[in-house]
Tab-separated table of C-alpha atoms and ligand atoms in Angstrom:
chain	number	residue	atom	x	y	z
A	49	MET	CA	-15.136	10.529	-9.818
A	50	LYS	CA	-11.712	11.477	-8.514
A	51	PHE	CA	-9.931	9.066	-6.204
A	52	ILE	CA	-6.817	8.540	-4.082
A	53	ASP	CA	-5.191	5.126	-4.185
A	54	GLY	CA	-3.344	3.609	-1.224
A	55	HIS	CA	-0.660	1.591	-2.986
A	56	ASN	CA	1.081	1.139	-6.313
A	57	ASP	CA	4.418	-0.364	-7.322
A	58	THR	CA	4.542	1.466	-10.631
A	59	VAL	CA	8.133	2.599	-10.093
A	60	ILE	CA	9.078	-1.020	-10.901
A	61	LYS	CA	7.614	-0.438	-14.383
A	62	MET	CA	9.503	2.860	-14.619
A	63	LYS	CA	12.699	0.956	-13.904
A	64	GLU	CA	11.913	-1.724	-16.491
A	65	ASN	CA	10.518	0.451	-19.278
A	66	GLY	CA	11.765	3.942	-18.540
A	67	VAL	CA	10.164	6.991	-17.009
A	68	ASN	CA	8.954	8.219	-20.404
A	69	CYS	CA	6.737	5.164	-20.743
A	70	PHE	CA	4.967	6.213	-17.554
A	71	LEU	CA	4.655	9.799	-18.772
A	72	ARG	CA	3.460	9.026	-22.298
A	73	GLY	CA	1.490	5.868	-21.591
A	74	ASP	CA	2.652	2.341	-20.859
A	75	ARG	CA	0.244	-0.386	-21.893
A	76	SER	CA	2.321	-3.014	-20.094
A	77	ALA	CA	1.670	-1.290	-16.749
A	78	HIS	CA	-1.478	-1.074	-14.643
A	79	LEU	CA	-0.805	2.604	-14.191
A	80	ASP	CA	0.607	5.403	-16.312
A	81	LEU	CA	0.077	9.152	-16.206
A	82	PRO	CA	-2.357	9.631	-19.145
A	83	ARG	CA	-4.599	6.662	-18.291
A	84	ALA	CA	-4.525	7.493	-14.569
A	85	MET	CA	-5.504	11.135	-15.117
A	86	ASN	CA	-8.304	10.029	-17.426
A	87	ALA	CA	-9.637	7.583	-14.845
A	88	GLY	CA	-9.747	10.193	-12.060
A	89	PHE	CA	-6.590	9.084	-10.206
A	90	SER	CA	-5.937	12.340	-8.324
A	91	GLY	CA	-3.449	11.006	-5.864
A	92	GLY	CA	-1.739	7.913	-4.667
A	93	PHE	CA	1.011	6.289	-2.684
A	94	PHE	CA	3.999	5.379	-4.860
A	95	ALA	CA	5.764	2.556	-3.047
A	96	ILE	CA	9.464	1.775	-3.206
A	97	TYR	CA	10.056	-1.851	-2.360
A	98	THR	CA	13.492	-3.483	-2.478
A	99	PRO	CA	13.044	-6.906	-4.078
A	100	ASP	CA	14.562	-10.093	-2.739
A	101	ARG	CA	17.893	-10.834	-4.373
A	102	SER	CA	16.694	-14.332	-5.106
A	103	ASP	CA	13.553	-14.739	-7.195
A	104	PHE	CA	10.282	-14.487	-5.309
A	105	PRO	CA	8.979	-18.075	-5.001
A	106	GLN	CA	6.142	-18.927	-7.388
A	107	LEU	CA	2.917	-19.638	-5.587
A	108	GLU	CA	2.035	-22.456	-7.992
A	109	ASP	CA	5.103	-24.383	-6.834
A	110	TYR	CA	3.748	-24.438	-3.283
A	111	GLN	CA	0.044	-24.965	-3.987
A	112	THR	CA	-1.498	-28.077	-2.419
A	113	GLN	CA	-5.071	-29.227	-1.789
A	114	GLU	CA	-4.929	-27.498	1.593
A	115	GLY	CA	-3.558	-24.141	0.371
A	116	TYR	CA	0.020	-22.865	0.210
A	117	GLN	CA	2.891	-21.949	2.522
A	118	LEU	CA	5.441	-19.810	0.705
A	119	PRO	CA	8.677	-19.676	2.692
A	120	LEU	CA	9.455	-16.469	4.567
A	121	SER	CA	11.752	-14.267	2.479
A	122	GLU	CA	15.374	-13.893	3.551
A	123	PRO	CA	16.427	-10.645	5.254
A	124	CYS	CA	17.662	-8.014	2.807
A	125	ASP	CA	21.065	-6.318	3.126
A	126	HIS	CA	20.907	-2.688	4.325
A	127	HIS	CA	23.463	-1.258	1.889
A	128	TYR	CA	21.833	-2.966	-1.065
A	129	ALA	CA	18.407	-1.718	0.036
A	130	TYR	CA	19.760	1.807	0.569
A	131	GLN	CA	21.284	1.991	-2.915
A	132	TYR	CA	18.234	0.418	-4.527
A	133	THR	CA	15.845	2.807	-2.734
A	134	ASP	CA	17.975	5.780	-3.739
A	135	TYR	CA	17.826	4.691	-7.379
A	136	MET	CA	14.035	4.243	-7.297
A	137	LEU	CA	13.531	7.547	-5.476
A	138	ASN	CA	15.500	9.254	-8.228
A	139	LEU	CA	13.338	7.616	-10.900
A	140	LEU	CA	10.189	8.951	-9.231
A	141	LYS	CA	11.737	12.418	-8.941
A	142	GLN	CA	12.705	12.237	-12.597
A	143	ALA	CA	9.100	11.381	-13.492
A	144	GLU	CA	7.952	14.404	-11.500
A	145	ARG	CA	10.496	16.736	-13.158
A	146	ASN	CA	9.664	15.537	-16.662
A	147	SER	CA	5.896	15.560	-16.194
A	148	GLN	CA	5.606	19.311	-16.881
A	149	GLY	CA	3.656	19.839	-13.715
A	150	ALA	CA	1.245	16.917	-14.188
A	151	LEU	CA	2.737	14.922	-11.274
A	152	LYS	CA	3.772	16.464	-7.969
A	153	PHE	CA	5.021	14.609	-4.922
A	154	VAL	CA	3.439	16.252	-1.920
A	155	SER	CA	4.950	16.666	1.515
A	156	ASN	CA	2.125	18.317	3.471
A	157	LYS	CA	-1.653	18.446	3.630
A	158	GLU	CA	-1.870	21.867	1.933
A	159	GLU	CA	-0.063	20.575	-1.152
A	160	LEU	CA	-2.124	17.403	-1.123
A	161	LEU	CA	-5.426	19.310	-1.046
A	162	LYS	CA	-4.244	21.804	-3.652
A	163	TYR	CA	-3.204	19.176	-6.181
A	164	VAL	CA	-6.099	16.752	-5.780
A	165	ASN	CA	-8.415	19.687	-6.475
A	166	GLU	CA	-6.468	20.650	-9.594
A	167	ASP	CA	-5.719	18.492	-12.603
A	168	THR	CA	-2.424	17.477	-11.026
A	169	MET	CA	-1.585	14.003	-9.782
A	170	ALA	CA	-0.592	14.200	-6.107
A	171	GLY	CA	2.023	11.528	-5.432
A	172	ILE	CA	2.931	10.354	-1.935
A	173	LEU	CA	6.350	8.772	-1.502
A	174	HIS	CA	6.137	5.506	0.428
A	175	ILE	CA	8.889	3.068	1.422
A	176	GLU	CA	7.659	-0.515	1.748
A	177	GLY	CA	9.979	-2.316	4.169
A	178	ALA	CA	12.530	-0.304	6.169
A	179	GLU	CA	15.676	-2.259	5.191
A	180	SER	CA	17.164	0.919	3.721
A	181	ILE	CA	16.918	2.654	7.109
A	182	ASP	CA	19.913	2.333	9.444
A	183	PRO	CA	19.623	1.729	13.205
A	184	ASP	CA	20.581	5.368	13.886
A	185	PHE	CA	17.724	6.602	11.668
A	186	LYS	CA	20.000	8.884	9.605
A	187	ALA	CA	18.394	7.575	6.417
A	188	LEU	CA	14.912	8.124	7.863
A	189	TYR	CA	15.632	11.848	8.353
A	190	ASP	CA	17.252	11.989	4.933
A	191	TYR	CA	14.158	10.393	3.352
A	192	PHE	CA	11.934	12.839	5.197
A	193	ASP	CA	13.930	15.722	3.699
A	194	LYS	CA	13.477	14.134	0.277
A	195	GLY	CA	9.711	14.066	0.745
A	196	VAL	CA	8.987	10.539	1.971
A	197	ARG	CA	5.798	10.722	4.052
A	198	SER	CA	4.810	7.071	4.466
A	199	LEU	CA	6.673	3.972	5.619
A	200	GLY	CA	5.917	0.300	6.083
A	201	PRO	CA	8.348	-0.887	8.810
A	202	VAL	CA	8.432	-4.343	7.213
A	203	TRP	CA	7.635	-6.040	3.953
A	204	SER	CA	6.921	-9.815	4.134
A	205	ARG	CA	10.315	-10.659	5.652
A	206	PRO	CA	12.249	-9.998	8.856
A	207	ASN	CA	14.431	-6.919	9.348
A	208	ILE	CA	15.989	-5.116	12.311
A	209	PHE	CA	12.634	-3.492	13.125
A	210	GLY	CA	10.264	-6.453	13.043
A	211	GLU	CA	8.899	-9.240	10.930
A	212	GLY	CA	6.427	-9.348	8.077
A	213	VAL	CA	3.968	-12.111	7.296
A	214	PRO	CA	4.983	-14.783	4.825
A	215	TYR	CA	2.346	-15.641	2.194
A	216	HIS	CA	0.440	-18.510	3.798
A	217	PHE	CA	-3.093	-19.702	3.019
A	218	PRO	CA	-5.040	-20.449	5.078
A	219	SER	CA	-3.158	-18.877	7.961
A	220	SER	CA	-3.545	-16.474	10.831
A	221	PRO	CA	-1.365	-13.326	10.566
A	222	ASP	CA	0.178	-14.372	13.902
A	223	THR	CA	3.299	-15.830	12.318
A	224	GLY	CA	6.244	-14.597	14.357
A	225	PRO	CA	7.732	-12.145	16.846
A	226	GLY	CA	6.629	-8.526	17.195
A	227	LEU	CA	8.583	-5.276	16.850
A	228	THR	CA	12.159	-5.218	18.077
A	229	LYS	CA	13.457	-2.462	20.367
A	230	LYS	CA	14.640	-0.634	17.233
A	231	GLY	CA	11.228	-1.168	15.665
A	232	LYS	CA	9.551	0.520	18.610
A	233	GLN	CA	11.995	3.425	18.307
A	234	LEU	CA	11.233	3.649	14.589
A	235	VAL	CA	7.533	4.115	15.375
A	236	LYS	CA	8.345	6.989	17.736
A	237	GLU	CA	10.691	8.625	15.221
A	238	CYS	CA	8.009	8.422	12.523
A	239	ASN	CA	5.438	9.911	14.909
A	240	LYS	CA	7.860	12.761	15.617
A	241	LEU	CA	8.325	13.470	11.919
A	242	GLY	CA	4.684	12.887	11.030
A	243	ILE	CA	5.514	10.009	8.679
A	244	MET	CA	2.526	7.695	8.174
A	245	LEU	CA	3.107	4.092	9.262
A	246	ASP	CA	1.653	1.332	7.098
A	247	LEU	CA	0.591	-1.931	8.741
A	248	SER	CA	0.122	-3.958	5.542
A	249	HIS	CA	2.648	-6.838	5.527
A	250	ILE	CA	3.390	-6.734	9.271
A	251	ASN	CA	2.647	-9.819	11.362
A	252	GLU	CA	0.000	-9.723	14.058
A	253	ARG	CA	2.313	-9.249	17.047
A	254	GLY	CA	4.056	-6.410	15.237
A	255	PHE	CA	0.656	-4.896	14.480
A	256	TRP	CA	-0.328	-4.831	18.164
A	257	ASP	CA	3.098	-3.554	19.242
A	258	LEU	CA	2.856	-0.679	16.776
A	259	ALA	CA	-0.773	0.011	17.723
A	260	SER	CA	0.181	0.314	21.396
A	261	ILE	CA	2.959	2.852	20.723
A	262	THR	CA	1.848	5.100	17.883
A	263	ASN	CA	-0.007	8.369	18.379
A	264	ALA	CA	-1.352	8.370	14.807
A	265	PRO	CA	-4.382	6.659	13.215
A	266	LEU	CA	-3.718	3.020	12.246
A	267	VAL	CA	-3.444	2.418	8.517
A	268	ALA	CA	-3.205	-0.619	6.271
A	269	THR	CA	-2.669	0.707	2.746
A	270	HIS	CA	-3.349	-2.547	0.858
A	271	SER	CA	-4.954	-5.289	2.948
A	272	ASN	CA	-8.323	-7.049	2.984
A	273	VAL	CA	-10.591	-8.947	5.358
A	274	HIS	CA	-9.256	-12.189	6.855
A	275	THR	CA	-12.774	-13.527	7.543
A	276	LEU	CA	-13.526	-13.286	3.793
A	277	CYS	CA	-10.133	-14.565	2.624
A	278	PRO	CA	-8.003	-16.183	5.332
A	279	ILE	CA	-4.549	-15.414	3.920
A	280	SER	CA	-1.883	-14.322	6.433
A	281	ARG	CA	-1.715	-10.876	4.722
A	282	ASN	CA	-5.344	-9.986	5.519
A	283	LEU	CA	-6.690	-8.329	8.688
A	284	THR	CA	-8.565	-10.143	11.449
A	285	ASP	CA	-11.777	-8.643	12.835
A	286	GLN	CA	-9.872	-7.512	15.944
A	287	GLN	CA	-7.302	-5.706	13.794
A	288	ILE	CA	-10.071	-4.112	11.726
A	289	ASP	CA	-11.793	-2.929	14.922
A	290	ALA	CA	-8.547	-1.408	16.219
A	291	ILE	CA	-8.077	0.508	12.950
A	292	GLY	CA	-11.634	1.852	13.277
A	293	GLU	CA	-11.137	2.853	16.926
A	294	SER	CA	-7.978	4.778	16.011
A	295	ASN	CA	-9.908	6.681	13.294
A	296	GLY	CA	-7.654	5.035	10.728
A	297	VAL	CA	-8.273	3.501	7.326
A	298	ILE	CA	-7.906	0.296	5.318
A	299	GLY	CA	-7.106	0.491	1.611
A	300	VAL	CA	-8.801	-2.508	0.013
A	301	THR	CA	-6.527	-4.212	-2.491
A	302	TYR	CA	-7.537	-5.865	-5.772
A	303	SER	CA	-4.793	-8.474	-5.418
A	304	LEU	CA	-6.170	-11.819	-6.647
A	305	ASN	CA	-4.631	-13.877	-3.842
A	306	MET	CA	-6.322	-11.717	-1.203
A	307	LEU	CA	-9.937	-11.884	-2.385
A	308	ARG	CA	-11.566	-15.301	-2.292
A	309	LYS	CA	-12.578	-17.374	0.706
A	310	ASP	CA	-11.221	-20.571	-0.880
A	311	GLY	CA	-7.917	-18.894	-1.699
A	312	ILE	CA	-8.247	-19.725	-5.382
A	313	ILE	CA	-6.497	-17.242	-7.626
A	314	ASP	CA	-9.104	-16.549	-10.263
A	315	ALA	CA	-8.259	-13.955	-12.915
A	316	ASN	CA	-11.958	-13.865	-13.824
A	317	ALA	CA	-13.005	-12.889	-10.279
A	318	SER	CA	-15.925	-10.452	-10.444
A	319	MET	CA	-15.840	-6.932	-9.043
A	320	THR	CA	-18.054	-8.223	-6.226
A	321	GLU	CA	-15.065	-10.210	-4.948
A	322	ILE	CA	-13.382	-6.834	-4.296
A	323	THR	CA	-16.397	-4.826	-3.169
A	324	LYS	CA	-17.512	-7.416	-0.604
A	325	HIS	CA	-14.339	-6.554	1.357
A	326	ILE	CA	-15.289	-2.856	1.205
A	327	HIS	CA	-18.842	-3.579	2.438
A	328	TYR	CA	-17.609	-5.850	5.222
A	329	ILE	CA	-15.291	-3.171	6.630
A	330	ALA	CA	-17.936	-0.444	6.214
A	331	GLU	CA	-20.555	-2.519	8.034
A	332	ARG	CA	-18.174	-3.483	10.825
A	333	ILE	CA	-16.390	-0.192	11.601
A	334	GLY	CA	-18.017	2.429	9.357
A	335	ILE	CA	-17.645	3.753	5.840
A	336	GLU	CA	-15.185	6.368	7.210
A	337	HIS	CA	-12.554	3.656	7.569
A	338	VAL	CA	-12.398	2.012	4.170
A	339	ALA	CA	-10.706	3.284	1.018
A	340	LEU	CA	-8.920	2.046	-2.113
A	341	GLY	CA	-5.484	0.391	-2.070
A	342	SER	CA	-5.145	-1.234	-5.480
A	343	ASP	CA	-1.575	-2.618	-5.458
A	344	PHE	CA	-1.337	-1.703	-9.154
A	345	ASP	CA	1.862	-3.021	-10.755
A	346	GLY	CA	2.667	-5.002	-7.616
A	347	THR	CA	0.369	-7.965	-8.120
A	348	THR	CA	-2.136	-9.623	-10.446
A	349	ILE	CA	-5.643	-8.181	-10.365
A	350	PRO	CA	-9.013	-9.297	-11.790
A	351	LYS	CA	-9.572	-8.829	-15.527
A	352	THR	CA	-12.806	-6.987	-14.701
A	353	VAL	CA	-10.655	-4.115	-13.385
A	354	GLU	CA	-7.617	-4.853	-15.584
A	355	ASP	CA	-5.760	-1.602	-14.832
A	356	VAL	CA	-6.328	1.961	-13.621
A	357	ARG	CA	-9.008	2.457	-16.282
A	358	GLY	CA	-11.167	-0.040	-14.404
A	359	VAL	CA	-11.499	2.031	-11.226
A	360	PRO	CA	-14.475	4.134	-12.454
A	361	GLY	CA	-16.264	0.827	-13.189
A	362	LEU	CA	-15.508	-0.342	-9.664
A	363	MET	CA	-17.028	2.900	-8.333
A	364	ASP	CA	-20.128	2.358	-10.502
A	365	HIS	CA	-20.334	-1.178	-9.130
A	366	LEU	CA	-20.294	0.145	-5.552
A	367	GLN	CA	-23.015	2.618	-6.458
A	368	ARG	CA	-25.189	-0.160	-7.940
A	369	GLU	CA	-24.655	-2.084	-4.706
A	370	GLY	CA	-26.193	0.812	-2.779
A	371	LEU	CA	-23.462	3.286	-1.811
A	372	THR	CA	-24.618	6.910	-1.948
A	373	GLN	CA	-22.564	9.635	-3.644
A	374	ARG	CA	-21.451	10.834	-0.225
A	375	GLU	CA	-20.331	7.365	0.794
A	376	LEU	CA	-18.524	6.867	-2.489
A	377	LYS	CA	-16.670	10.140	-1.985
A	378	LYS	CA	-15.529	8.966	1.433
A	379	VAL	CA	-14.202	5.691	0.047
A	380	SER	CA	-12.586	7.244	-3.000
A	381	MET	CA	-11.131	10.400	-1.493
A	382	ASP	CA	-12.172	11.812	1.866
A	383	ASN	CA	-11.006	8.974	4.111
A	384	TRP	CA	-7.466	9.093	2.769
A	385	LEU	CA	-7.459	12.898	3.052
A	386	ARG	CA	-8.613	12.788	6.676
A	387	VAL	CA	-6.063	10.190	7.769
A	388	LEU	CA	-3.186	11.965	6.037
A	389	GLU	CA	-4.187	15.306	7.527
A	390	ASP	CA	-4.374	13.720	10.990
A	391	THR	CA	-0.984	12.025	10.537
A	392	TRP	CA	1.179	14.610	8.832
A	393	LYS	CA	2.435	17.460	10.926
A	394	ALA	CA	1.778	21.012	9.671
B	42	ZN	ZN1	2.771	-4.824	-0.735
């Protein structure tokens, strides 16, 4: 069964190992072109995230009996983020050029539909955290011209647009101030261009600020259910309801730290630990509002999925748990298609 995936960080692997590894097969990555095509990966969001300049703190160093409270990441310099994003964007474009037509980055719904129906991987360029965008939005328009069609205003740190959630467990996502004046303008500019806005990583006040301004469906590309795993990164029932009411979608992530109720990071977590988040969202707001958002190559995932080759098994698991073919098609493909069509301008 073909599927669209809401989030991968595979460009990090392209940077480490070279674009050819992605094109020919890269066993050290969750995702590469041959394995993805084999598994039915017809399309997906390729995120560009500018890493912290200091090492990301190790969760184990902060783990206590009560959970963990990783410190909020430092703001990231605009010029550094701009140069870094440019470099990563070029790597993705290089992968497209050298793929001999197997990978195409799409910039409108016609291209998206065309390629997912062919044996071509439809890539969607996504920027995760808007540090590379200047307050005058020149870079935003430049990125649009280069094909970027999705943007997360914040990663898990503050920037001039708003503030992301730090990794806290257990914790509400209400961890800090909402969107700044510039952040509110950014939402309007993205609406104007038809760039999809991603609410994964934003704190709760930012979420509600964005929800009250945007004219597009609400989307969280890689977030799970807070009731089932109360990490600050997951969505409360009220946030889930708002996404449903906007005719939006939640891409359920396989990230180990976002699955279990007790917050324990268990590499042997069963597929049910992932699918229970899918069922919860489907039961609460409808099967039309839940999709896949792996976070391949951006996190650690259960061994039962292991990498992109595990997605067909996850689909089979959902089928055994009672999803019909029609429902599976919504989760794997149709919900992402609908939301992108509703968001992107013709
Ligand atoms: Zn992320």
